[in-house]
Short mmCIF file of C-alpha atoms and ligand atoms in Angstrom, two decimals:
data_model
loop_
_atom_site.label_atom_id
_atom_site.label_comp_id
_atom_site.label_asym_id
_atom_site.label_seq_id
_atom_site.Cartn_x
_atom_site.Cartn_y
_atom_site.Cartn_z
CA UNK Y 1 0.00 0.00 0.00
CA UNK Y 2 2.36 2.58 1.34
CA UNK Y 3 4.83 1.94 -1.76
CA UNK Y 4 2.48 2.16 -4.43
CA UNK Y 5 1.53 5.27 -2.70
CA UNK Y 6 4.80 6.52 -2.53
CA UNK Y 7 4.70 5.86 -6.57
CA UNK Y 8 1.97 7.36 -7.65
CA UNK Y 9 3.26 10.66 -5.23
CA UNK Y 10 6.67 10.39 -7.04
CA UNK Y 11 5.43 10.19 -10.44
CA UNK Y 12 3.14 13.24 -10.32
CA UNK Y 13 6.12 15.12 -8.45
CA UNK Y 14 8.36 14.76 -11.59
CA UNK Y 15 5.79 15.63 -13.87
CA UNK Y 16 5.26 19.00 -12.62
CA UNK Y 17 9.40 19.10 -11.32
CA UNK Y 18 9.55 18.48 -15.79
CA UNK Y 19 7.18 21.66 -16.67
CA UNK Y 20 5.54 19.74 -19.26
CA UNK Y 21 4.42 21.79 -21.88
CA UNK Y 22 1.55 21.80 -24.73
CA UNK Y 23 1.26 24.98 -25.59
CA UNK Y 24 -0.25 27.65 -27.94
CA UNK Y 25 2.24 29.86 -29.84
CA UNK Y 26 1.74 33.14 -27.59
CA UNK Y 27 2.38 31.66 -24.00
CA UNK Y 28 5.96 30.31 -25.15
CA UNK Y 29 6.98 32.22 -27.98
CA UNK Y 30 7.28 36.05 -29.77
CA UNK Y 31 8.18 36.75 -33.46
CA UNK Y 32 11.88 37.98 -33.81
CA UNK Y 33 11.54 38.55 -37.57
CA UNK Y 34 9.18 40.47 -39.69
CA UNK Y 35 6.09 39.92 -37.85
CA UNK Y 36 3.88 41.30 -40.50
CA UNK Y 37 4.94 38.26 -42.26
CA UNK Y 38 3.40 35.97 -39.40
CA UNK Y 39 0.08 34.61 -39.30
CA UNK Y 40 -1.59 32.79 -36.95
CA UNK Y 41 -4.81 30.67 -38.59
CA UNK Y 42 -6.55 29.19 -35.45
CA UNK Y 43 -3.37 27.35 -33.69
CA UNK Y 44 -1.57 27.07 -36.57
CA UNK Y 45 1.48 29.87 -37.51
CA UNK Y 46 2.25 30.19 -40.99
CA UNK Y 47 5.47 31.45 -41.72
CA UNK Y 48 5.81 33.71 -44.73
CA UNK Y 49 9.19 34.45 -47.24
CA UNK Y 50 8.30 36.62 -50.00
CA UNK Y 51 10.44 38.98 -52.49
CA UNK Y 52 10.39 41.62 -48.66
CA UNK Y 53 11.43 39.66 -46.31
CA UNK Y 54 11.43 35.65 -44.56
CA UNK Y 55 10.65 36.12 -40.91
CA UNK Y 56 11.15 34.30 -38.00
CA UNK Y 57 10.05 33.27 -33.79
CA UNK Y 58 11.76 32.65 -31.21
CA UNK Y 59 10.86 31.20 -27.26
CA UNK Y 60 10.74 34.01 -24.65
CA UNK Y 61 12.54 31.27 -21.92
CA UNK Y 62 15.82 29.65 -22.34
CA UNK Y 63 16.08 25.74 -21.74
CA UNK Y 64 18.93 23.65 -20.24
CA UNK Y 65 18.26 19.84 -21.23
CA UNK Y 66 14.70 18.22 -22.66
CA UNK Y 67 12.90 17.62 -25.43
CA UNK Y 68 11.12 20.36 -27.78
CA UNK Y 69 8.86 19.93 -30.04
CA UNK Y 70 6.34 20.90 -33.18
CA UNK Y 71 4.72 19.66 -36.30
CA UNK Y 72 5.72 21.62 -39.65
CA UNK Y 73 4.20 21.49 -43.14
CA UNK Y 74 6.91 22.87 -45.46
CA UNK Y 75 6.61 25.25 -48.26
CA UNK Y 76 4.31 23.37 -51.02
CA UNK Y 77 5.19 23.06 -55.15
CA UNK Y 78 8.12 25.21 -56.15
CA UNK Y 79 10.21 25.94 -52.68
CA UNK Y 80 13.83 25.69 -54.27
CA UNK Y 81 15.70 28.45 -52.47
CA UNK Y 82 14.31 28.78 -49.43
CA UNK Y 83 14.96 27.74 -46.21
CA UNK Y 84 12.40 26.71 -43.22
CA UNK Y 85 14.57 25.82 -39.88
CA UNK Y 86 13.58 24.84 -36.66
CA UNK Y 87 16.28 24.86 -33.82
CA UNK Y 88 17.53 25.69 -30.48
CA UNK Y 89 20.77 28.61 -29.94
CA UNK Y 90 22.64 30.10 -27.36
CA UNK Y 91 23.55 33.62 -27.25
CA UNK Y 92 26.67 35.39 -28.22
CA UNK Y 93 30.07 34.37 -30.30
CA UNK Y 94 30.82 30.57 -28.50
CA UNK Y 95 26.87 29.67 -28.57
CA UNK Y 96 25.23 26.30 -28.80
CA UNK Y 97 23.04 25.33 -31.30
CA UNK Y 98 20.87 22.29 -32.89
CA UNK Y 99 19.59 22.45 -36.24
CA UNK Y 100 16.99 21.50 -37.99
CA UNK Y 101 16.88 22.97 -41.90
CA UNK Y 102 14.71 22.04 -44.21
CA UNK Y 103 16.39 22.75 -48.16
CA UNK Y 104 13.23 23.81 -50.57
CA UNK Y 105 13.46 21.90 -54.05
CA UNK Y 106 11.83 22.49 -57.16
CA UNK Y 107 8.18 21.39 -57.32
CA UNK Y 108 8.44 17.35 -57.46
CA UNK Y 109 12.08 17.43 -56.43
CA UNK Y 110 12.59 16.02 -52.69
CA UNK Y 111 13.55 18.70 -49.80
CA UNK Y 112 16.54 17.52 -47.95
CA UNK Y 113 16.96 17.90 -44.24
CA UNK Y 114 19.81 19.74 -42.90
CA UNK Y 115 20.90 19.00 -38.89
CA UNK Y 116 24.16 20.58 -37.81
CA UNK Y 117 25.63 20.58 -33.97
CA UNK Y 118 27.61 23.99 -32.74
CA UNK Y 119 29.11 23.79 -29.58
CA UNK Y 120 30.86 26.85 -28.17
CA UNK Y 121 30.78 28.88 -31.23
CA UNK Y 122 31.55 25.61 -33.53
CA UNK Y 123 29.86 23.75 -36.20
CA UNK Y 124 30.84 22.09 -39.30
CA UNK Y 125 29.33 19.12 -38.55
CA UNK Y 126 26.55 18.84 -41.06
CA UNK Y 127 24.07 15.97 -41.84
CA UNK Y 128 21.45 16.11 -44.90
CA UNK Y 129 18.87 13.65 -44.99
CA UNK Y 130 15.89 12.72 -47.63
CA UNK Y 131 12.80 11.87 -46.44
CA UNK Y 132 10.52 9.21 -46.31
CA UNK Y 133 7.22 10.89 -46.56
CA UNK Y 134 6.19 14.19 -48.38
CA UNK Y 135 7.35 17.19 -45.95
CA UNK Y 136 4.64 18.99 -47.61
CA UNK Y 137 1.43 16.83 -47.60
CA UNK Y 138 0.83 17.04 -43.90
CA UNK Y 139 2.06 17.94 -40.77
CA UNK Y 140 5.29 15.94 -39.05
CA UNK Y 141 6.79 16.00 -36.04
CA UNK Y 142 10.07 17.22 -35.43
CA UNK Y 143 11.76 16.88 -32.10
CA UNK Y 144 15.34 17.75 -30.15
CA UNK Y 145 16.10 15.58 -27.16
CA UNK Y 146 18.97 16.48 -24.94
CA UNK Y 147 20.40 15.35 -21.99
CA UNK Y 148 23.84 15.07 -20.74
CA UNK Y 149 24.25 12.09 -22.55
CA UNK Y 150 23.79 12.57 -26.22
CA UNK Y 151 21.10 15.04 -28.58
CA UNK Y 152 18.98 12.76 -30.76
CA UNK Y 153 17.09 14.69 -33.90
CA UNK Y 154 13.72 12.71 -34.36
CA UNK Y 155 11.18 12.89 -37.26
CA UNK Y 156 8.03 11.35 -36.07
CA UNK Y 157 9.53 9.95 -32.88
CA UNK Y 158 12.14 8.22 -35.50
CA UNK Y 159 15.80 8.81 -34.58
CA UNK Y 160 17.65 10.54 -37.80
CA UNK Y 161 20.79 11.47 -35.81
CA UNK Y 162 21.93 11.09 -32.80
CA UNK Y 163 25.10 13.53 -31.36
CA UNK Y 164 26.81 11.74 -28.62
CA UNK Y 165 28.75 13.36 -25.83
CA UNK Y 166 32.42 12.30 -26.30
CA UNK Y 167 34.12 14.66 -23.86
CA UNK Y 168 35.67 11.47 -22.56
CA UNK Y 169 38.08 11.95 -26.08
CA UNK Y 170 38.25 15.53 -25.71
CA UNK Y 171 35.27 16.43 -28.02
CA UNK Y 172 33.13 19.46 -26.61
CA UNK Y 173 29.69 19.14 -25.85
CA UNK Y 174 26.81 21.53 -25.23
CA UNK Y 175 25.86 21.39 -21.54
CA UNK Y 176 26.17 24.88 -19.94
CA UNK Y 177 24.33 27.33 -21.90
CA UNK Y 178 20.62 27.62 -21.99
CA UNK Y 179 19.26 27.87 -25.29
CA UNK Y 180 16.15 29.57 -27.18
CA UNK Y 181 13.93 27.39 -29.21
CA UNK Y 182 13.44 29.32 -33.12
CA UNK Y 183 11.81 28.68 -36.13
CA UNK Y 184 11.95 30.90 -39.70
CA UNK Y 185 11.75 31.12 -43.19
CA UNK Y 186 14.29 32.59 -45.22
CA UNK Y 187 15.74 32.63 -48.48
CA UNK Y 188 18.95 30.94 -49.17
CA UNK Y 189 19.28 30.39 -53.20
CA UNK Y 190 22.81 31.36 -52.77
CA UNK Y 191 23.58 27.18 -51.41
CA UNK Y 192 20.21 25.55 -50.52
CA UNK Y 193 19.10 23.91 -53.13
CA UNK Y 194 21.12 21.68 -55.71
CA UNK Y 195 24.03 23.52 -54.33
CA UNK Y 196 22.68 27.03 -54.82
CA UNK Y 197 22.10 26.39 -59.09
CA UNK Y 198 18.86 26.71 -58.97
CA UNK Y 199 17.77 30.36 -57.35
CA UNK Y 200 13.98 31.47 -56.04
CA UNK Y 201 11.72 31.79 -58.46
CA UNK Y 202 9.97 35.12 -56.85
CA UNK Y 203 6.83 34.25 -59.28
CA UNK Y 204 6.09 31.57 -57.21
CA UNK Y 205 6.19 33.90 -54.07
CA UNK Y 206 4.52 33.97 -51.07
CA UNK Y 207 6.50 30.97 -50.04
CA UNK Y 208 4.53 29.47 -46.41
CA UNK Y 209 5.87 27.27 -44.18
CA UNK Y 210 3.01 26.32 -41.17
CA UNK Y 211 3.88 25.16 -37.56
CA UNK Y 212 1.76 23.85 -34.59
CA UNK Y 213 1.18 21.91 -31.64
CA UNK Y 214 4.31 22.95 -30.24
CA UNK Y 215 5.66 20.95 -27.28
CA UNK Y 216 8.13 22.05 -24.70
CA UNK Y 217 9.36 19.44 -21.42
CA UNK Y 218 12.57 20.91 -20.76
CA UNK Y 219 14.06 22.66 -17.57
CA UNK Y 220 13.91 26.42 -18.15
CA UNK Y 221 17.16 28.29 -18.01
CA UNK Y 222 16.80 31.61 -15.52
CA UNK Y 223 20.13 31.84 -15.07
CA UNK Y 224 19.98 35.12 -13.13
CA UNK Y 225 17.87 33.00 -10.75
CA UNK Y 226 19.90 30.90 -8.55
CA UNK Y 227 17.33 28.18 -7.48
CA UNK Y 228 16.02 27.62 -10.68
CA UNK Y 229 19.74 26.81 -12.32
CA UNK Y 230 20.25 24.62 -9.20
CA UNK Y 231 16.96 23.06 -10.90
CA UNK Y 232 18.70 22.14 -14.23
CA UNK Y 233 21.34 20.71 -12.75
CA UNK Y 234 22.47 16.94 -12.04
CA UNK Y 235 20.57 15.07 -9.46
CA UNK Y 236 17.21 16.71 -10.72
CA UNK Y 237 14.13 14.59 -11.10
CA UNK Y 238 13.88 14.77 -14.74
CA UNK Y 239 12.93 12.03 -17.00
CA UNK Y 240 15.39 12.61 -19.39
CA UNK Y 241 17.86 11.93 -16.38
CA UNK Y 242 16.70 8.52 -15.62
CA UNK Y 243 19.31 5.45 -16.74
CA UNK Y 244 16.72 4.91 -19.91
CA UNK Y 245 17.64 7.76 -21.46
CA UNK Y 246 21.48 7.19 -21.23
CA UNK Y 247 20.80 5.57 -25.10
CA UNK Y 248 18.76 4.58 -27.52
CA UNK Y 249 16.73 1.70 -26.84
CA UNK Y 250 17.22 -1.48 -29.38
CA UNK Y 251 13.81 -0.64 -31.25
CA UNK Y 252 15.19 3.19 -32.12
CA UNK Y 253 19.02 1.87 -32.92
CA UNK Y 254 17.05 -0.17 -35.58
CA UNK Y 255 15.34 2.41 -36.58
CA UNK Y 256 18.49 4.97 -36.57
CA UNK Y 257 20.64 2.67 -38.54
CA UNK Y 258 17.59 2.00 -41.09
CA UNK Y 259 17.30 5.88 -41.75
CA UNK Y 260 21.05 6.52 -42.13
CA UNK Y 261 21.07 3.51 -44.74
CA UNK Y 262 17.88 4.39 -46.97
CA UNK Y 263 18.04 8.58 -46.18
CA UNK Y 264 21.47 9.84 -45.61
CA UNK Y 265 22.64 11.50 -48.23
CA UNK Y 266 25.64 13.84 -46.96
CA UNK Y 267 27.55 12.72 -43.49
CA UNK Y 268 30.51 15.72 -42.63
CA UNK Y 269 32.37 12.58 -41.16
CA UNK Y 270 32.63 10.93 -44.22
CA UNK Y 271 33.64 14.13 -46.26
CA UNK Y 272 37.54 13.60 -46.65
CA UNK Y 273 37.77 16.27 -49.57
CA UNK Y 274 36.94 18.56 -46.29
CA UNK Y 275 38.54 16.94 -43.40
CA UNK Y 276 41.83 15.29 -44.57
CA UNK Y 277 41.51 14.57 -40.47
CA UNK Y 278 38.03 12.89 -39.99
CA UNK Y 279 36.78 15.00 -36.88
CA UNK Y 280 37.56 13.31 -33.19
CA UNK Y 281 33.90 12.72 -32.68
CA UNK Y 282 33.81 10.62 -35.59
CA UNK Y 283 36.27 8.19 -35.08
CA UNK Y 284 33.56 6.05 -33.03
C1 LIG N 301 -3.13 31.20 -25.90
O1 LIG N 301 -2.46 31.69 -24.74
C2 LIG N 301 -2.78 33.01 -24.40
C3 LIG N 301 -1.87 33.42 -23.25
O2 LIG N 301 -1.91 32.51 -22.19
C4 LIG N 301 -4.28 33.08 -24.05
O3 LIG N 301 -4.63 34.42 -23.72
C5 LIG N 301 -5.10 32.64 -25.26
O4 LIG N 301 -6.46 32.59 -24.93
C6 LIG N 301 -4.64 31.25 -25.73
N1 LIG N 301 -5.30 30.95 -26.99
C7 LIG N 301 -5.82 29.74 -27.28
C8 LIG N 301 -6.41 29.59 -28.63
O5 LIG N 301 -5.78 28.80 -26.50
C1 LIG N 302 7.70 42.00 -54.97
O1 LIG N 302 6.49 41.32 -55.26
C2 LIG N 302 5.38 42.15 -55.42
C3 LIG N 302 4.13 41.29 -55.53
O2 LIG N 302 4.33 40.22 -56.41
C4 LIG N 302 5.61 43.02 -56.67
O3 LIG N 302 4.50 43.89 -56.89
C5 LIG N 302 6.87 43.83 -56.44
O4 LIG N 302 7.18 44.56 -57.63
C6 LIG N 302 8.05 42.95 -56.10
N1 LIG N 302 9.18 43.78 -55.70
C7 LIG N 302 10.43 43.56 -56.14
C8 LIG N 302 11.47 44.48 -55.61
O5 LIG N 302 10.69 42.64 -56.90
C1 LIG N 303 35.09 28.26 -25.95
O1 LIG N 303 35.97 28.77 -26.92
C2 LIG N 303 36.78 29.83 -26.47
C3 LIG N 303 37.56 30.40 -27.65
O2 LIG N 303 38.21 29.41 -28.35
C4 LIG N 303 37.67 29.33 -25.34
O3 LIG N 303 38.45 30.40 -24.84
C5 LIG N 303 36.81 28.76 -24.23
O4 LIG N 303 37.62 28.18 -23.23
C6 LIG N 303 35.86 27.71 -24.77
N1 LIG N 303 34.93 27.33 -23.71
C7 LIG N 303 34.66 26.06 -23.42
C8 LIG N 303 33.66 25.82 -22.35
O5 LIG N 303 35.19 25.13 -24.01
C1 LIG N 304 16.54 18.55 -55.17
O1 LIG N 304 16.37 17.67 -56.23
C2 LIG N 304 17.58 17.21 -56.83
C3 LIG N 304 17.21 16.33 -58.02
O2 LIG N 304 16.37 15.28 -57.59
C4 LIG N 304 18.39 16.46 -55.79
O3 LIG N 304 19.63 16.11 -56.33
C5 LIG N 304 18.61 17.36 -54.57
O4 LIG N 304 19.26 16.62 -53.56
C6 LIG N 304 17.27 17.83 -54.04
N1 LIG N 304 17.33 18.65 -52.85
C7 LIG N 304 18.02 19.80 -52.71
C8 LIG N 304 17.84 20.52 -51.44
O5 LIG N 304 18.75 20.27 -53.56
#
């Protein structure tokens, strides 16, 4: 009696200790970008690039470890030149940052998915991706989970990449700066699509990218407020703490190696022409 008690008292504790999060745009977030060029359409946000300007959100709170999420629907028909990305930053010259980009194609043409991984003002380690569903059909799920152990990029709850922390070999990883959550539209003819040959076709403009249901279970990041950065820290009750999330579980290393088999298209580790050193994370 007294332990299932004890449960049932623990679990809802760590649910509100996580700040779980489903939330509409206003309570989490405030354009950053051109907000004449964002529309909200019930609880959906469109995201609009025209021939004046892409534009852009970004969170009002800064998070320290967690998962974030929201469903996209990409720029339909001709998007080849822009740009929709969803990601987290840190502030300032040595930030953080996770990446999701999604490259615009011509119309029938696939979009490619970007992910890149800056830590302390450092990137260069680019992923592109194809997908296995049309970005532009319906609405998808796109998440970032972070803990101390690793960042996995998920489509759908699918693993596409998965960033693991190797400071045992000396590799720098991303664990003291809060970061903002962000999404825009932009345009980006000069490299996004077939290597930046084919350029926005402005005819086609307005070019809308839609977001929703976004999702936020992370520890926010106050770090003027000394209790709540003691809150981020080890030895918190979060579920992305527990021994679970150290790795992926069996099904999702299936799943992981799958994707980077049928969708990987570009891997930075396995780009000699630009590292005649393959990057230390890399070596396994
Ligand atoms: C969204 O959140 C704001 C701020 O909390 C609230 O005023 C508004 O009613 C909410 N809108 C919807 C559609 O839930
Ligand atoms: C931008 O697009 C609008 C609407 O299509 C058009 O009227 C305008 O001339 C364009 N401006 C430029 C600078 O191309
Ligand atoms: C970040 O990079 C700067 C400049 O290279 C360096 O001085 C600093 O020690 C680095 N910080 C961390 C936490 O690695
Ligand atoms: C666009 O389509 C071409 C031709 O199918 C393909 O090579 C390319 O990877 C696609 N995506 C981008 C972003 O260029």
């Amino acid at each position: 009696m007294h332990s299932i008690n004890a449960n049932v008292l623990l679990l809802c504790l760590a649910t509100l200790l996580s700040r779980a999060f489903s939330a509409n745009f206003s309570e989490l977030f405030q354009p950053s970008w051109a907000p004449d060029h964002i529309m909200a359409q019930g609880d959906t946000l469109q995201l609009k690039l025209d021939n004046a300007s892409g534009c852009g959100f970004e969170s009002k709170g800064k998070y320290l470890f967690g998962r974030v999420s929201v469903q996209i629907k990409l720029v339909q028909g001709d998007s080849a030149g822009t740009v929709t990305a969803f990601y987290m930053s840190s502030d300032g010259p040595y930030h953080d940052e996770l990446d999701f980009e999604f490259l615009g194609n011509v119309s029938g043409e696939p979009y490619l998915v970007q992910t890149n991984v800056y830590v302390n003002g450092t990137g260069n380690r680019e992923q592109r991706h194809t997908l296995w569903f049309d970005p532009t059909a319906d609405f998808h799920t796109y998440s970032l989970l972070w803990n101390r152990h690793h960042i996995r990029f998920l489509i759908d709850g699918i693993p596409i990449r998965v960033f693991a922390n190797r400071e045992d070999i000396g590799v720098p990883y991303p664990k003291n700066q809060g970061m903002g959550i962000y999404g825009s539209v932009w345009n980006a003819d000069d490299w996004a699509t077939q290597g930046g040959r084919v350029k926005t076709d402005w005819t086609h403009a307005p070019f809308i990218s839609a977001f929703q249901s976004f999702e936020v279970d992370a520890c926010e990041y106050l770090p003027e407020t000394d209790d709540m950065v003691g809150k981020c820290r080890e030895g918190g009750d979060y579920w992305w703490d527990r021994p679970a999330m150290i790795g992926l579980s069996l099904h999702q290393s299936h799943q992981l190696k799958w994707v980077c088999r049928k969708h990987m298209v570009y891997d930075y580790c396995k780009d000699t022409m630009r590292f005649s050193d393959p990057p230390r994370e890399c070596l396994g």
